[in-house]
Each structure stands twice: as structure tokens, then as C-alpha cells.
mmCIF file of C-alpha atoms in Angstrom:
data_model
loop_
_atom_site.group_PDB
_atom_site.id
_atom_site.type_symbol
_atom_site.label_atom_id
_atom_site.label_comp_id
_atom_site.label_asym_id
_atom_site.label_seq_id
_atom_site.Cartn_x
_atom_site.Cartn_y
_atom_site.Cartn_z
ATOM 1 C CA MET A 1 118.928 132.295 222.038
ATOM 2 C CA ALA A 2 122.239 133.315 220.494
ATOM 3 C CA ALA A 3 124.765 134.506 222.957
ATOM 4 C CA GLY A 4 126.037 137.704 221.435
ATOM 5 C CA GLY A 5 129.643 137.819 220.926
ATOM 6 C CA TRP A 6 130.200 134.270 222.525
ATOM 7 C CA GLY A 7 129.911 132.682 219.387
ATOM 8 C CA GLY A 8 127.445 129.951 220.467
ATOM 9 C CA HIS A 9 123.724 129.380 221.393
ATOM 10 C CA SER A 10 122.649 128.821 224.835
ATOM 11 C CA VAL A 11 119.308 128.440 226.641
ATOM 12 C CA HIS A 12 118.827 129.872 230.181
ATOM 13 C CA ARG A 13 116.459 127.706 232.274
ATOM 14 C CA LEU A 14 115.305 129.964 235.224
ATOM 15 C CA SER A 15 113.499 129.047 238.369
ATOM 16 C CA PRO A 16 111.338 131.203 240.200
ATOM 17 C CA PRO A 17 112.978 133.756 242.366
ATOM 18 C CA ALA A 18 113.184 134.127 246.262
ATOM 19 C CA ILE A 19 112.595 137.848 246.869
ATOM 20 C CA ARG A 20 113.170 139.924 249.883
ATOM 21 C CA VAL A 21 111.758 143.536 250.133
ATOM 22 C CA HIS A 22 112.977 146.250 252.550
ATOM 23 C CA GLY A 23 111.299 149.581 251.766
ATOM 24 C CA ASN A 24 112.247 150.756 248.359
ATOM 25 C CA ARG A 25 114.897 148.305 247.967
ATOM 26 C CA ALA A 26 114.842 144.670 246.857
ATOM 27 C CA LEU A 27 116.938 141.324 246.312
ATOM 28 C CA ALA A 28 115.890 138.622 244.387
ATOM 29 C CA GLU A 29 117.853 135.299 244.015
ATOM 30 C CA ARG A 30 117.044 132.632 241.276
ATOM 31 C CA PRO A 31 118.595 129.298 240.385
ATOM 32 C CA LEU A 32 119.409 128.782 236.730
ATOM 33 C CA ALA A 33 121.066 126.626 234.299
ATOM 34 C CA ILE A 34 122.897 127.848 230.948
ATOM 35 C CA GLU A 35 122.590 125.133 228.562
ATOM 36 C CA PHE A 36 124.874 124.797 225.310
ATOM 37 C CA ARG A 37 124.696 121.817 222.509
ATOM 38 C CA ILE A 38 128.092 121.761 221.271
ATOM 39 C CA THR A 39 130.438 119.698 219.384
ATOM 40 C CA ILE A 40 133.827 118.451 220.545
ATOM 41 C CA GLY A 41 135.841 116.931 217.744
ATOM 42 C CA ASP A 42 133.021 114.773 215.886
ATOM 43 C CA THR A 43 130.944 114.477 219.073
ATOM 44 C CA GLU A 44 127.880 116.307 220.115
ATOM 45 C CA ALA A 45 127.883 117.382 223.760
ATOM 46 C CA ASP A 46 125.679 119.094 226.283
ATOM 47 C CA LEU A 47 127.627 121.517 228.314
ATOM 48 C CA THR A 48 125.372 122.802 231.432
ATOM 49 C CA SER A 49 126.416 125.596 233.528
ATOM 50 C CA TYR A 50 124.361 125.890 237.053
ATOM 51 C CA ALA A 51 124.635 129.238 238.903
ATOM 52 C CA ARG A 52 122.404 131.425 240.801
ATOM 53 C CA SER A 53 121.775 135.077 240.011
ATOM 54 C CA GLN A 54 121.249 138.137 242.368
ATOM 55 C CA TYR A 55 119.096 140.850 241.159
ATOM 56 C CA ARG A 56 119.481 144.176 243.224
ATOM 57 C CA ALA A 57 116.379 146.231 242.578
ATOM 58 C CA GLN A 58 115.083 149.630 243.587
ATOM 59 C CA LEU A 59 111.487 151.406 243.591
ATOM 60 C CA ALA A 60 111.472 154.649 241.880
ATOM 61 C CA ASP A 61 108.744 156.569 240.829
ATOM 62 C CA GLY A 62 106.363 153.744 241.247
ATOM 63 C CA SER A 63 108.678 151.369 239.258
ATOM 64 C CA TRP A 64 110.945 148.854 240.086
ATOM 65 C CA ARG A 65 114.059 148.820 238.332
ATOM 66 C CA ILE A 66 116.911 146.252 238.395
ATOM 67 C CA ALA A 67 120.153 148.323 239.419
ATOM 68 C CA ARG A 68 122.667 145.102 239.513
ATOM 69 C CA ILE A 69 122.826 141.557 238.778
ATOM 70 C CA THR A 70 125.416 139.212 239.967
ATOM 71 C CA THR A 71 125.889 135.940 239.151
ATOM 72 C CA ILE A 72 127.388 133.155 241.343
ATOM 73 C CA TYR A 73 128.595 130.114 239.625
ATOM 74 C CA GLU A 74 128.029 126.651 241.286
ATOM 75 C CA ARG A 75 129.193 123.987 238.963
ATOM 76 C CA ASP A 76 128.851 122.668 235.343
ATOM 77 C CA THR A 77 128.766 119.389 233.688
ATOM 78 C CA LEU A 78 130.106 118.176 230.021
ATOM 79 C CA MET A 79 128.633 115.054 228.525
ATOM 80 C CA PRO A 80 127.974 113.674 225.317
ATOM 81 C CA SER A 81 124.284 114.176 224.022
ATOM 82 C CA LEU A 82 124.151 110.737 222.515
ATOM 83 C CA PRO A 83 124.393 107.614 225.142
ATOM 84 C CA GLY A 84 127.216 105.346 224.186
ATOM 85 C CA THR A 85 129.469 108.092 222.643
ATOM 86 C CA ARG A 86 132.339 109.308 224.320
ATOM 87 C CA LEU A 87 134.088 112.704 224.611
ATOM 88 C CA ASP A 88 137.965 112.884 223.859
ATOM 89 C CA ILE A 89 138.892 115.186 226.381
ATOM 90 C CA ASP A 90 142.175 115.261 228.331
ATOM 91 C CA ALA A 91 141.438 115.724 231.882
ATOM 92 C CA GLN A 92 144.416 117.621 232.372
ATOM 93 C CA ASP A 93 143.212 120.194 230.029
ATOM 94 C CA LEU A 94 140.509 121.059 232.525
ATOM 95 C CA ALA A 95 143.037 121.056 235.482
ATOM 96 C CA ASP A 96 143.820 124.681 235.349
ATOM 97 C CA TYR A 97 140.214 125.964 235.470
ATOM 98 C CA ARG A 98 138.128 126.723 238.735
ATOM 99 C CA PRO A 99 135.587 123.834 239.734
ATOM 100 C CA SER A 100 132.830 126.189 239.713
ATOM 101 C CA HIS A 101 132.782 126.943 235.993
ATOM 102 C CA ARG A 102 135.552 124.606 234.962
ATOM 103 C CA CYS A 103 133.632 123.061 231.888
ATOM 104 C CA LEU A 104 132.561 126.546 230.539
ATOM 105 C CA ALA A 105 135.799 128.127 231.063
ATOM 106 C CA TRP A 106 137.564 125.354 228.819
ATOM 107 C CA TYR A 107 134.864 125.607 226.244
ATOM 108 C CA LEU A 108 135.138 129.220 225.818
ATOM 109 C CA SER A 109 138.811 128.944 225.843
ATOM 110 C CA ARG A 110 138.425 126.927 222.805
ATOM 111 C CA ARG A 111 136.638 129.455 220.968
ATOM 112 C CA GLY A 112 139.284 132.118 221.965
ATOM 113 C CA LEU A 113 137.332 133.542 224.643
ATOM 114 C CA GLN A 114 138.153 133.645 228.433
ATOM 115 C CA LEU A 115 135.908 134.010 231.371
ATOM 116 C CA ARG A 116 137.044 136.822 234.131
ATOM 117 C CA PRO A 117 138.934 134.905 236.938
ATOM 118 C CA ASP A 118 137.267 136.782 239.551
ATOM 119 C CA LEU A 119 133.755 135.766 238.775
ATOM 120 C CA PRO A 120 132.089 134.858 242.277
ATOM 121 C CA GLY A 121 131.707 130.817 242.496
ATOM 122 C CA ASP A 122 131.006 128.416 245.202
ATOM 123 C CA ASP A 123 134.628 127.206 245.127
ATOM 124 C CA GLN A 124 135.752 130.594 246.505
ATOM 125 C CA PRO A 125 133.248 130.560 249.705
ATOM 126 C CA GLU A 126 134.757 133.560 251.086
ATOM 127 C CA ALA A 127 134.172 135.535 248.064
ATOM 128 C CA VAL A 128 130.609 134.135 248.001
ATOM 129 C CA ALA A 129 130.159 135.111 251.607
ATOM 130 C CA ARG A 130 131.413 138.892 250.860
ATOM 131 C CA GLN A 131 128.760 138.821 247.817
ATOM 132 C CA TYR A 132 125.688 138.140 250.198
ATOM 133 C CA GLU A 133 127.199 140.459 253.040
ATOM 134 C CA ALA A 134 127.171 143.261 250.391
ATOM 135 C CA GLU A 135 123.797 142.693 249.269
ATOM 136 C CA ALA A 136 122.559 142.157 252.677
ATOM 137 C CA ALA A 137 123.738 145.545 253.626
ATOM 138 C CA SER A 138 122.410 147.236 250.307
ATOM 139 C CA LEU A 139 119.111 145.819 251.240
ATOM 140 C CA ALA A 140 119.340 146.848 254.939
ATOM 141 C CA GLY A 141 120.346 150.461 253.986
ATOM 142 C CA PRO A 142 118.306 153.305 255.231
ATOM 143 C CA HIS A 143 114.783 153.417 253.308
ATOM 144 C CA LYS A 144 114.392 156.649 251.257
ATOM 145 C CA PRO A 145 110.700 156.959 250.430
ATOM 146 C CA CYS A 146 110.099 158.281 247.000
ATOM 147 C CA ALA A 147 107.075 159.383 244.969
ATOM 148 C CA GLY A 148 105.193 156.181 243.939
ATOM 149 C CA ASP A 149 106.046 154.000 247.003
ATOM 150 C CA PHE A 150 103.844 151.424 247.828
ATOM 151 C CA THR A 151 102.319 152.815 251.455
ATOM 152 C CA ASP A 152 100.611 150.778 254.137
ATOM 153 C CA THR A 153 96.838 151.773 254.486
#
């Protein structure tokens, strides 16, 4: 799948979600890996960014609709795709990037793109805790019945 505007090609591998439902609100969270086959110098490499995405959903008129998606970055890896080859990357070139998306940010910067510095990542546990607290508060908010809600019968 081509990444619109990112100038690359990526595959998103999605795992089954864990879903919590409260009335007409739900939160789904799923682990995922975003895989890129890239070239660094003359060497083919695999860049994989591991994350989890949270989907805030609301039931309205009998249909669940996604209201918000937030991705929390965990870590990433960058390795040659052919065993026995070597990537020519100076570790110092990666030093200024956050550990949760260091390789992805480095790769995108080489393409003239920048990741937002405020993206949630496991390297910033306080921000991740605030994200989980916000989703828990949204999920626990008052249930507002609407036409088409499921009913217990």
C-alpha cells in the first residue's frame, strides 16, 4: 500500500483488537507493525515500526463509528534484508531521535519529512499514561442512549 505523501511503500500488519464497550461508547486497541522495504546507500533494508493504535468509537443510529484514532509508538528496528550485508549508518545520526520511533524518524528526515515531536511513545510514559486516562474517562462518561442502541432483552 503506497503511503500517500510519505513517498514510500509500507505494509501495516494488524493484530486482533482488544475491545471495551460501555453503553454507546467503545475503545479498541490493537498492536501493529508498519513495515517498509527501503534502500540505504546501495543496501536493501527492512524498517519495522511497532506500535499500538487506539480507536475511540461511538454507537449512533445503530452503527459504530470511529471518532478518533491515536497511535502509541513502542520501538522500531532497521536491518539489512539480506543476511551478511551491512548498513552504513553512523549511530550518531540516530542519536537525536526518540527511542520509540528513532529509525522511522531518521528515515523520514532523509526524505525531507518530519515526525511530530509530540507523538505518544513508550519512551514518554507520562504522556502515554495521560492518553490512557483520557480514553478511560471518555469510555466511562455518561451513557447517552440513542435510537438504534443495542438493548438487553
